[in-house]
Amino acid sequence: MSPIRPEIAALERSGIARIAVGALDDPDVIPLWFGESDIVTPDFIRAAAIAAVDRGETFYSNSRGSAPLRQALHRYHQRIYGLDPADERIIVPGSTMLGVMLSAQCMLGGGDEILLIGPYWPNIGSVSSICGARTREVRLREGPDRWWLDMDEVADALTERTKAVYVNTPSNPTGWIMSVDEQRALLELCRKRGIGIISDEVYHRNVFSGRNPAPSFFEIAEEDEPVFIVNGFSKGWCMTGWRLGWVIGPKHLAEPLAVLAECNNTGATVFAQAGGVAALDEGEAFIATFAERCRTNRDAINEIIGSHDRVSMLEPEGAFYAFPRIEGVSDSLALARRILTETRVGLSPGYTFGINNESHLRLCFAIETGRLTAALERVRGVLDNL
Ligand SMILES: Cc1ncc(COP(=O)(O)O)c(C=O)c1O
């Protein structure tokens, strides 16, 4: 008998990796499949990290985050939300991805269940499996004007075994931004049922209308309840390669979270954290410029893809993805493969984002506008011939 846990032996890479593998190094492919832009991290952030390396900051540091970055996170929360988290609540374990993993490790064990608000980022499914938990899903309602969460469906999907709800707002892949009312209703329901929340807010600064930052569970949850606000630098500041993020966790878990950070990664890369300080303190102008580019790109996608008569597409409110439904399509992987072969444009197949997404494709629209529109015109050509 194999000593490998069956949950681990069964893990598979997401549909995004499945389609991208083999075409990753092809310079002719316009990549709309991954969640990142083509903008190199701004120079003031790079310079701060380079200066840290030059100062010799190459040693182990506090696994809960370096003192300067922790202080910067206090300033940042105070500035954008008007609220300062208790110091015990802040942890900087490494990437946002790792923050999600740590939060799940706090709540999920063998036989537990987690409810995913879908369509969802595929890695959360794998995180749940790694922890030995089973997933259930409540899919957002689609339309007529926007994506929205039916709270009765959520209540019905919770079971005796449910330990946590995972929600990602602004959302990958739909661009939905959870309203404050929806957040309050979910929090109330979870409180009543003794269930925790993992709120993945990594796109909190990628917002097209309404307040930037998007509404956060940080603003409404008590400091000691089982609500984990997971965040990071990748999406707002174009720092995907830095692997840097933070969690605002329940106050009483400061010690266990420090141990988890220690055992998963022994803290985030020390000179990357110096870049993080610069991003938080000096990044507002960049955030605004990047959001403006994405807003322009969102309009282009509405016009070129959203207007096609086979497409129904709700306008993304945040993040930087469109998630159109293509009428008559029932195999999203086959369609994504066809688009890749015929047009050299890389898209993600809908099926990988949870149930009932086989007619959908996900397009990341964070790249340079001219290149994006060229890619979209090619995709439209394939839709014309379906
Ligand atoms: C919803 C969501 N959460 C977390 C992550 C991981 O972010 P990071 O690269 O900062 O670890 C991603 C990346 O695509 C994401 O889309």
Short mmCIF file of C-alpha atoms and ligand atoms in Angstrom, two decimals:
data_model
loop_
_atom_site.label_atom_id
_atom_site.label_comp_id
_atom_site.label_asym_id
_atom_site.label_seq_id
_atom_site.Cartn_x
_atom_site.Cartn_y
_atom_site.Cartn_z
CA MET A 1 0.00 0.00 0.00
CA SER A 2 1.31 3.46 -0.85
CA PRO A 3 2.22 5.81 2.00
CA ILE A 4 1.12 8.75 -0.14
CA ARG A 5 -2.18 10.28 1.02
CA PRO A 6 -4.84 9.59 -1.61
CA GLU A 7 -5.88 13.27 -1.59
CA ILE A 8 -2.36 14.20 -2.62
CA ALA A 9 -1.97 11.48 -5.23
CA ALA A 10 -5.23 12.70 -6.81
CA LEU A 11 -4.20 16.37 -7.13
CA GLU A 12 -4.30 17.74 -10.65
CA ARG A 13 -3.19 21.06 -12.07
CA SER A 14 -5.93 23.48 -13.03
CA GLY A 15 -7.40 23.89 -16.49
CA ILE A 16 -5.33 27.06 -16.84
CA ALA A 17 -2.11 25.07 -16.61
CA ARG A 18 -3.57 22.33 -18.80
CA ILE A 19 -4.13 24.66 -21.69
CA ALA A 20 -1.00 26.77 -21.21
CA VAL A 21 1.44 23.88 -20.97
CA GLY A 22 3.29 23.49 -24.25
CA ALA A 23 2.58 27.06 -25.41
CA LEU A 24 4.16 28.92 -22.51
CA ASP A 25 7.38 29.80 -24.25
CA ASP A 26 5.80 30.57 -27.61
CA PRO A 27 6.44 34.30 -28.23
CA ASP A 28 3.59 34.43 -30.78
CA VAL A 29 0.95 33.62 -28.17
CA ILE A 30 -0.84 36.60 -26.61
CA PRO A 31 -1.37 35.46 -23.03
CA LEU A 32 -4.76 36.27 -21.55
CA TRP A 33 -4.80 33.07 -19.48
CA PHE A 34 -2.86 34.01 -16.34
CA GLY A 35 -3.82 36.56 -13.76
CA GLU A 36 -1.24 39.21 -14.41
CA SER A 37 -0.42 42.19 -16.54
CA ASP A 38 2.64 42.77 -18.71
CA ILE A 39 3.75 45.73 -16.56
CA VAL A 40 7.07 45.27 -14.80
CA THR A 41 6.82 46.16 -11.08
CA PRO A 42 7.19 49.96 -10.75
CA ASP A 43 10.75 51.18 -10.36
CA PHE A 44 10.34 52.76 -6.90
CA ILE A 45 9.32 49.35 -5.56
CA ARG A 46 12.18 47.57 -7.31
CA ALA A 47 14.63 50.20 -6.06
CA ALA A 48 13.55 49.66 -2.45
CA ALA A 49 14.16 45.92 -2.72
CA ILE A 50 17.52 46.43 -4.44
CA ALA A 51 18.57 48.84 -1.69
CA ALA A 52 17.63 46.22 0.92
CA VAL A 53 19.81 43.63 -0.80
CA ASP A 54 22.63 46.17 -1.03
CA ARG A 55 22.30 46.87 2.70
CA GLY A 56 22.87 43.17 3.28
CA GLU A 57 19.30 42.29 4.26
CA THR A 58 19.74 38.66 3.38
CA PHE A 59 19.15 37.01 6.76
CA TYR A 60 16.22 35.33 8.47
CA SER A 61 13.69 37.83 9.64
CA ASN A 62 10.55 37.83 11.77
CA SER A 63 8.30 35.05 10.37
CA ARG A 64 5.31 37.27 11.08
CA GLY A 65 6.73 39.97 8.81
CA SER A 66 9.60 42.47 9.13
CA ALA A 67 9.07 45.39 11.51
CA PRO A 68 9.05 48.04 8.73
CA LEU A 69 6.50 46.11 6.67
CA ARG A 70 4.27 45.51 9.68
CA GLN A 71 4.37 49.22 10.45
CA ALA A 72 3.59 50.03 6.83
CA LEU A 73 0.60 47.68 6.97
CA HIS A 74 -0.70 49.54 10.01
CA ARG A 75 -0.37 52.85 8.15
CA TYR A 76 -1.96 51.42 5.02
CA HIS A 77 -5.04 50.01 6.77
CA GLN A 78 -5.45 53.20 8.72
CA ARG A 79 -5.26 55.25 5.54
CA ILE A 80 -7.48 53.22 3.20
CA TYR A 81 -10.07 51.88 5.68
CA GLY A 82 -9.69 54.35 8.56
CA LEU A 83 -9.06 51.40 10.90
CA ASP A 84 -5.84 50.11 12.41
CA PRO A 85 -5.67 46.33 12.98
CA ALA A 86 -4.29 45.10 16.32
CA ASP A 87 -0.67 44.17 15.77
CA GLU A 88 -1.35 40.54 16.79
CA ARG A 89 -3.67 40.20 13.79
CA ILE A 90 -1.06 40.92 11.10
CA ILE A 91 0.94 38.12 9.55
CA VAL A 92 3.12 38.19 6.43
CA PRO A 93 3.81 34.53 5.72
CA GLY A 94 4.89 34.82 2.06
CA SER A 95 2.48 34.98 -0.86
CA THR A 96 -1.26 35.58 -0.87
CA MET A 97 -1.46 31.94 -1.91
CA LEU A 98 0.28 30.98 1.31
CA GLY A 99 -2.08 33.22 3.28
CA VAL A 100 -5.01 31.27 1.85
CA MET A 101 -3.28 28.01 2.75
CA LEU A 102 -2.55 29.12 6.33
CA SER A 103 -6.13 30.27 6.83
CA ALA A 104 -7.43 26.96 5.55
CA GLN A 105 -4.99 25.08 7.79
CA CYS A 106 -6.47 26.92 10.77
CA MET A 107 -9.97 25.63 10.09
CA LEU A 108 -9.97 22.54 7.87
CA GLY A 109 -9.08 18.96 8.66
CA GLY A 110 -10.02 15.51 7.40
CA GLY A 111 -13.78 15.11 6.89
CA ASP A 112 -14.55 18.82 7.18
CA GLU A 113 -16.35 20.80 4.52
CA ILE A 114 -15.70 24.22 3.07
CA LEU A 115 -18.25 26.15 1.06
CA LEU A 116 -16.82 27.90 -1.97
CA ILE A 117 -18.61 30.87 -3.49
CA GLY A 118 -18.25 30.18 -7.20
CA PRO A 119 -17.21 30.65 -9.89
CA TYR A 120 -13.95 30.46 -7.93
CA TRP A 121 -10.18 30.56 -8.35
CA PRO A 122 -9.20 26.90 -8.87
CA ASN A 123 -6.39 26.79 -6.29
CA ILE A 124 -8.86 27.02 -3.42
CA GLY A 125 -10.24 23.63 -4.46
CA SER A 126 -6.75 22.15 -4.26
CA VAL A 127 -6.06 23.84 -0.92
CA SER A 128 -9.19 22.21 0.49
CA SER A 129 -8.16 18.78 -0.81
CA ILE A 130 -4.66 19.18 0.61
CA CYS A 131 -6.22 19.85 4.02
CA GLY A 132 -8.38 16.73 3.61
CA ALA A 133 -11.62 18.71 3.39
CA ARG A 134 -14.50 18.35 0.94
CA THR A 135 -15.87 21.27 -0.99
CA ARG A 136 -19.40 22.39 -1.70
CA GLU A 137 -20.20 25.26 -3.98
CA VAL A 138 -22.81 27.96 -4.23
CA ARG A 139 -22.53 29.63 -7.59
CA LEU A 140 -23.21 33.35 -7.86
CA ARG A 141 -26.42 34.17 -9.69
CA GLU A 142 -25.65 35.49 -13.16
CA GLY A 143 -27.58 38.62 -14.04
CA PRO A 144 -29.59 40.25 -15.31
CA ASP A 145 -27.30 43.20 -14.54
CA ARG A 146 -24.63 41.83 -12.27
CA TRP A 147 -23.41 38.75 -10.45
CA TRP A 148 -25.02 38.40 -7.01
CA LEU A 149 -25.06 36.02 -4.08
CA ASP A 150 -28.27 34.31 -3.04
CA MET A 151 -27.95 34.08 0.73
CA ASP A 152 -30.73 31.47 1.02
CA GLU A 153 -28.71 29.18 -1.20
CA VAL A 154 -25.71 29.72 1.03
CA ALA A 155 -27.75 28.90 4.15
CA ASP A 156 -29.06 25.72 2.51
CA ALA A 157 -25.59 24.57 1.48
CA LEU A 158 -24.11 24.74 4.98
CA THR A 159 -23.98 21.41 6.83
CA GLU A 160 -22.93 20.15 10.24
CA ARG A 161 -19.48 19.61 8.78
CA THR A 162 -19.01 23.05 7.24
CA LYS A 163 -16.11 24.82 8.93
CA ALA A 164 -15.50 27.69 6.55
CA VAL A 165 -16.78 29.71 3.63
CA TYR A 166 -14.32 30.95 1.02
CA VAL A 167 -15.26 34.10 -0.82
CA ASN A 168 -13.12 36.17 -3.15
CA THR A 169 -14.03 39.80 -3.72
CA PRO A 170 -13.35 41.47 -6.15
CA SER A 171 -13.67 38.13 -7.83
CA ASN A 172 -11.52 36.06 -10.08
CA PRO A 173 -13.00 35.09 -12.57
CA THR A 174 -16.26 37.09 -12.59
CA GLY A 175 -15.19 40.61 -11.59
CA TRP A 176 -18.04 40.66 -9.02
CA ILE A 177 -17.55 42.98 -6.06
CA MET A 178 -19.40 41.82 -2.97
CA SER A 179 -21.50 44.65 -1.57
CA VAL A 180 -21.31 45.67 2.09
CA ASP A 181 -24.85 44.34 2.55
CA GLU A 182 -23.89 40.97 1.10
CA GLN A 183 -20.83 40.90 3.34
CA ARG A 184 -22.87 41.69 6.44
CA ALA A 185 -25.45 39.03 5.60
CA LEU A 186 -22.79 36.36 5.07
CA LEU A 187 -20.99 37.33 8.26
CA GLU A 188 -24.23 37.17 10.27
CA LEU A 189 -25.08 33.76 8.86
CA CYS A 190 -21.60 32.42 9.60
CA ARG A 191 -21.71 33.82 13.14
CA LYS A 192 -25.02 32.06 13.79
CA ARG A 193 -23.70 28.76 12.50
CA GLY A 194 -20.23 28.98 14.06
CA ILE A 195 -18.51 28.98 10.68
CA GLY A 196 -15.34 30.83 9.70
CA ILE A 197 -14.69 32.95 6.61
CA ILE A 198 -11.69 33.14 4.33
CA SER A 199 -12.11 36.43 2.52
CA ASP A 200 -9.64 36.58 -0.35
CA GLU A 201 -9.24 40.28 -1.11
CA VAL A 202 -6.11 40.20 -3.26
CA TYR A 203 -7.90 42.35 -5.89
CA HIS A 204 -9.01 44.96 -3.33
CA ARG A 205 -7.35 47.81 -5.31
CA ASN A 206 -8.45 46.59 -8.77
CA VAL A 207 -11.76 48.44 -8.82
CA PHE A 208 -13.55 50.17 -11.74
CA SER A 209 -16.44 51.89 -10.06
CA GLY A 210 -17.38 52.68 -6.51
CA ARG A 211 -14.93 52.95 -3.71
CA ASN A 212 -11.31 51.89 -4.15
CA PRO A 213 -10.51 49.86 -2.01
CA ALA A 214 -13.46 47.52 -2.44
CA PRO A 215 -15.50 46.84 0.72
CA SER A 216 -13.58 44.55 3.08
CA PHE A 217 -14.57 42.09 5.77
CA PHE A 218 -11.86 43.82 7.78
CA GLU A 219 -14.25 46.74 8.19
CA ILE A 220 -17.12 44.71 9.63
CA ALA A 221 -15.69 41.66 11.43
CA GLU A 222 -14.78 41.72 15.10
CA GLU A 223 -11.10 41.37 15.78
CA ASP A 224 -11.40 38.01 17.46
CA GLU A 225 -13.82 36.08 15.31
CA PRO A 226 -12.77 33.39 12.81
CA VAL A 227 -12.52 35.69 9.80
CA PHE A 228 -9.29 35.67 7.82
CA ILE A 229 -8.77 38.58 5.46
CA VAL A 230 -6.18 37.45 2.96
CA ASN A 231 -4.42 39.98 0.82
CA GLY A 232 -1.28 40.62 -1.18
CA PHE A 233 0.80 42.73 -3.48
CA SER A 234 0.56 40.77 -6.74
CA LYS A 235 -2.49 42.30 -8.34
CA GLY A 236 -2.66 45.92 -7.21
CA TRP A 237 1.01 46.72 -7.60
CA CYS A 238 1.99 44.27 -10.40
CA MET A 239 4.18 42.19 -8.09
CA THR A 240 3.17 38.65 -9.03
CA GLY A 241 6.75 37.33 -9.02
CA TRP A 242 7.53 38.69 -5.57
CA ARG A 243 5.42 36.15 -3.68
CA LEU A 244 4.36 38.62 -1.02
CA GLY A 245 1.07 38.93 0.82
CA TRP A 246 -0.46 39.34 4.25
CA VAL A 247 -3.32 38.09 6.40
CA ILE A 248 -5.39 39.93 8.99
CA GLY A 249 -6.44 37.05 11.24
CA PRO A 250 -8.27 36.60 14.53
CA LYS A 251 -6.37 38.27 17.34
CA HIS A 252 -6.15 35.22 19.56
CA LEU A 253 -4.46 33.20 16.81
CA ALA A 254 -1.31 35.34 16.71
CA GLU A 255 0.83 32.57 18.17
CA PRO A 256 -0.50 29.64 16.07
CA LEU A 257 -0.34 31.78 12.91
CA ALA A 258 3.28 32.61 13.71
CA VAL A 259 4.03 28.89 13.98
CA LEU A 260 2.22 28.18 10.72
CA ALA A 261 4.18 30.95 9.00
CA GLU A 262 7.37 29.53 10.48
CA CYS A 263 6.63 25.99 9.32
CA ASN A 264 5.29 26.80 5.87
CA ASN A 265 7.94 29.28 4.71
CA THR A 266 9.70 30.82 7.73
CA GLY A 267 8.36 34.18 6.65
CA ALA A 268 8.41 36.09 3.41
CA THR A 269 11.58 36.87 1.45
CA VAL A 270 13.22 39.61 3.42
CA PHE A 271 14.20 42.05 0.64
CA ALA A 272 10.84 41.56 -1.10
CA GLN A 273 9.31 42.96 2.08
CA ALA A 274 11.29 46.18 1.63
CA GLY A 275 9.62 46.49 -1.78
CA GLY A 276 6.29 45.92 -0.06
CA VAL A 277 6.88 48.91 2.24
CA ALA A 278 7.46 51.17 -0.78
CA ALA A 279 4.37 49.81 -2.53
CA LEU A 280 2.13 50.50 0.47
CA ASP A 281 3.55 53.93 1.26
CA GLU A 282 4.09 55.33 -2.23
CA GLY A 283 1.92 53.24 -4.55
CA GLU A 284 -1.33 55.20 -4.83
CA ALA A 285 -0.49 56.94 -8.12
CA PHE A 286 0.49 53.63 -9.69
CA ILE A 287 -2.68 51.93 -8.44
CA ALA A 288 -4.77 54.67 -10.04
CA THR A 289 -2.91 54.49 -13.37
CA PHE A 290 -3.20 50.72 -13.50
CA ALA A 291 -6.91 50.81 -12.63
CA GLU A 292 -7.40 53.34 -15.43
CA ARG A 293 -5.70 51.06 -17.95
CA CYS A 294 -7.84 48.14 -16.81
CA ARG A 295 -11.00 50.27 -17.06
CA THR A 296 -10.13 51.17 -20.66
CA ASN A 297 -9.45 47.51 -21.37
CA ARG A 298 -12.70 46.44 -19.78
CA ASP A 299 -14.54 48.82 -22.09
CA ALA A 300 -12.68 47.34 -25.06
CA ILE A 301 -13.67 43.83 -24.07
CA ASN A 302 -17.29 44.86 -23.63
CA GLU A 303 -17.23 46.34 -27.08
CA ILE A 304 -15.35 43.63 -28.96
CA ILE A 305 -16.46 40.46 -27.14
CA GLY A 306 -19.48 41.50 -25.07
CA SER A 307 -21.32 42.85 -28.11
CA HIS A 308 -21.06 39.58 -30.07
CA ASP A 309 -24.46 38.01 -30.57
CA ARG A 310 -23.32 34.63 -29.23
CA VAL A 311 -21.97 36.17 -26.06
CA SER A 312 -23.60 37.20 -22.83
CA MET A 313 -21.22 38.96 -20.52
CA LEU A 314 -21.75 40.85 -17.30
CA GLU A 315 -19.58 43.88 -16.94
CA PRO A 316 -16.70 43.24 -14.49
CA GLU A 317 -16.80 45.58 -11.50
CA GLY A 318 -13.30 44.80 -10.32
CA ALA A 319 -10.27 42.46 -10.63
CA PHE A 320 -9.18 42.23 -14.29
CA TYR A 321 -11.06 39.35 -15.84
CA ALA A 322 -14.03 38.96 -18.12
CA PHE A 323 -16.02 35.75 -17.91
CA PRO A 324 -18.25 35.65 -20.99
CA ARG A 325 -20.76 32.90 -21.63
CA ILE A 326 -20.69 31.65 -25.22
CA GLU A 327 -24.04 30.44 -26.40
CA GLY A 328 -24.05 26.90 -27.78
CA VAL A 329 -20.69 25.96 -26.25
CA SER A 330 -20.55 23.02 -23.85
CA ASP A 331 -16.84 22.18 -23.82
CA SER A 332 -14.86 25.19 -22.68
CA LEU A 333 -11.51 23.39 -22.88
CA ALA A 334 -12.09 22.43 -26.51
CA LEU A 335 -13.03 26.02 -27.37
CA ALA A 336 -10.01 27.46 -25.56
CA ARG A 337 -7.80 24.96 -27.43
CA ARG A 338 -9.36 25.91 -30.74
CA ILE A 339 -8.81 29.60 -30.07
CA LEU A 340 -5.19 28.91 -29.15
CA THR A 341 -4.55 26.87 -32.27
CA GLU A 342 -6.33 29.17 -34.70
CA THR A 343 -5.38 32.57 -33.28
CA ARG A 344 -2.44 32.12 -30.87
CA VAL A 345 -4.43 33.76 -28.09
CA GLY A 346 -4.31 31.99 -24.72
CA LEU A 347 -7.54 31.95 -22.67
CA SER A 348 -8.67 29.92 -19.67
CA PRO A 349 -11.49 27.38 -20.03
CA GLY A 350 -14.51 28.07 -17.80
CA TYR A 351 -14.82 24.52 -16.45
CA THR A 352 -11.84 24.99 -14.16
CA PHE A 353 -13.67 27.66 -12.10
CA GLY A 354 -16.30 25.32 -10.64
CA ILE A 355 -19.75 24.04 -11.60
CA ASN A 356 -21.83 25.23 -14.57
CA ASN A 357 -19.06 27.14 -16.30
CA GLU A 358 -18.65 24.93 -19.36
CA SER A 359 -19.97 27.66 -21.65
CA HIS A 360 -17.61 30.26 -20.24
CA LEU A 361 -14.12 31.47 -20.99
CA ARG A 362 -11.97 33.65 -18.76
CA LEU A 363 -9.96 36.44 -20.33
CA CYS A 364 -7.47 38.44 -18.32
CA PHE A 365 -7.53 42.00 -19.62
CA ALA A 366 -4.59 43.56 -17.76
CA ILE A 367 -2.16 43.70 -20.68
CA GLU A 368 -1.33 46.70 -22.87
CA THR A 369 -4.47 47.97 -24.65
CA GLY A 370 -3.24 47.68 -28.25
CA ARG A 371 -2.07 44.11 -27.77
CA LEU A 372 -5.27 43.23 -25.94
CA THR A 373 -7.54 44.58 -28.67
CA ALA A 374 -5.55 42.72 -31.33
CA ALA A 375 -6.09 39.51 -29.34
CA LEU A 376 -9.78 40.23 -28.83
CA GLU A 377 -10.37 40.83 -32.55
CA ARG A 378 -8.84 37.43 -33.26
CA VAL A 379 -11.04 35.75 -30.64
CA ARG A 380 -14.08 37.47 -32.11
CA GLY A 381 -13.17 35.99 -35.48
CA VAL A 382 -13.38 32.48 -34.01
CA LEU A 383 -16.75 33.28 -32.40
CA ASP A 384 -18.00 34.42 -35.81
CA ASN A 385 -17.22 30.98 -37.18
CA LEU A 386 -18.63 28.84 -34.40
C1 LIG B 1 -8.37 34.95 -6.09
C2 LIG B 1 -6.90 34.78 -5.96
N1 LIG B 1 -6.37 34.59 -4.75
C3 LIG B 1 -5.06 34.44 -4.57
C4 LIG B 1 -4.19 34.46 -5.64
C5 LIG B 1 -2.74 34.26 -5.38
O1 LIG B 1 -2.08 35.47 -5.31
P1 LIG B 1 -0.50 35.55 -5.14
O2 LIG B 1 0.10 35.39 -6.48
O3 LIG B 1 -0.27 36.89 -4.57
O4 LIG B 1 -0.09 34.45 -4.24
C6 LIG B 1 -4.69 34.65 -6.92
C7 LIG B 1 -3.80 34.63 -8.07
O5 LIG B 1 -4.19 34.58 -9.21
C8 LIG B 1 -6.07 34.83 -7.08
O6 LIG B 1 -6.63 35.04 -8.30
#
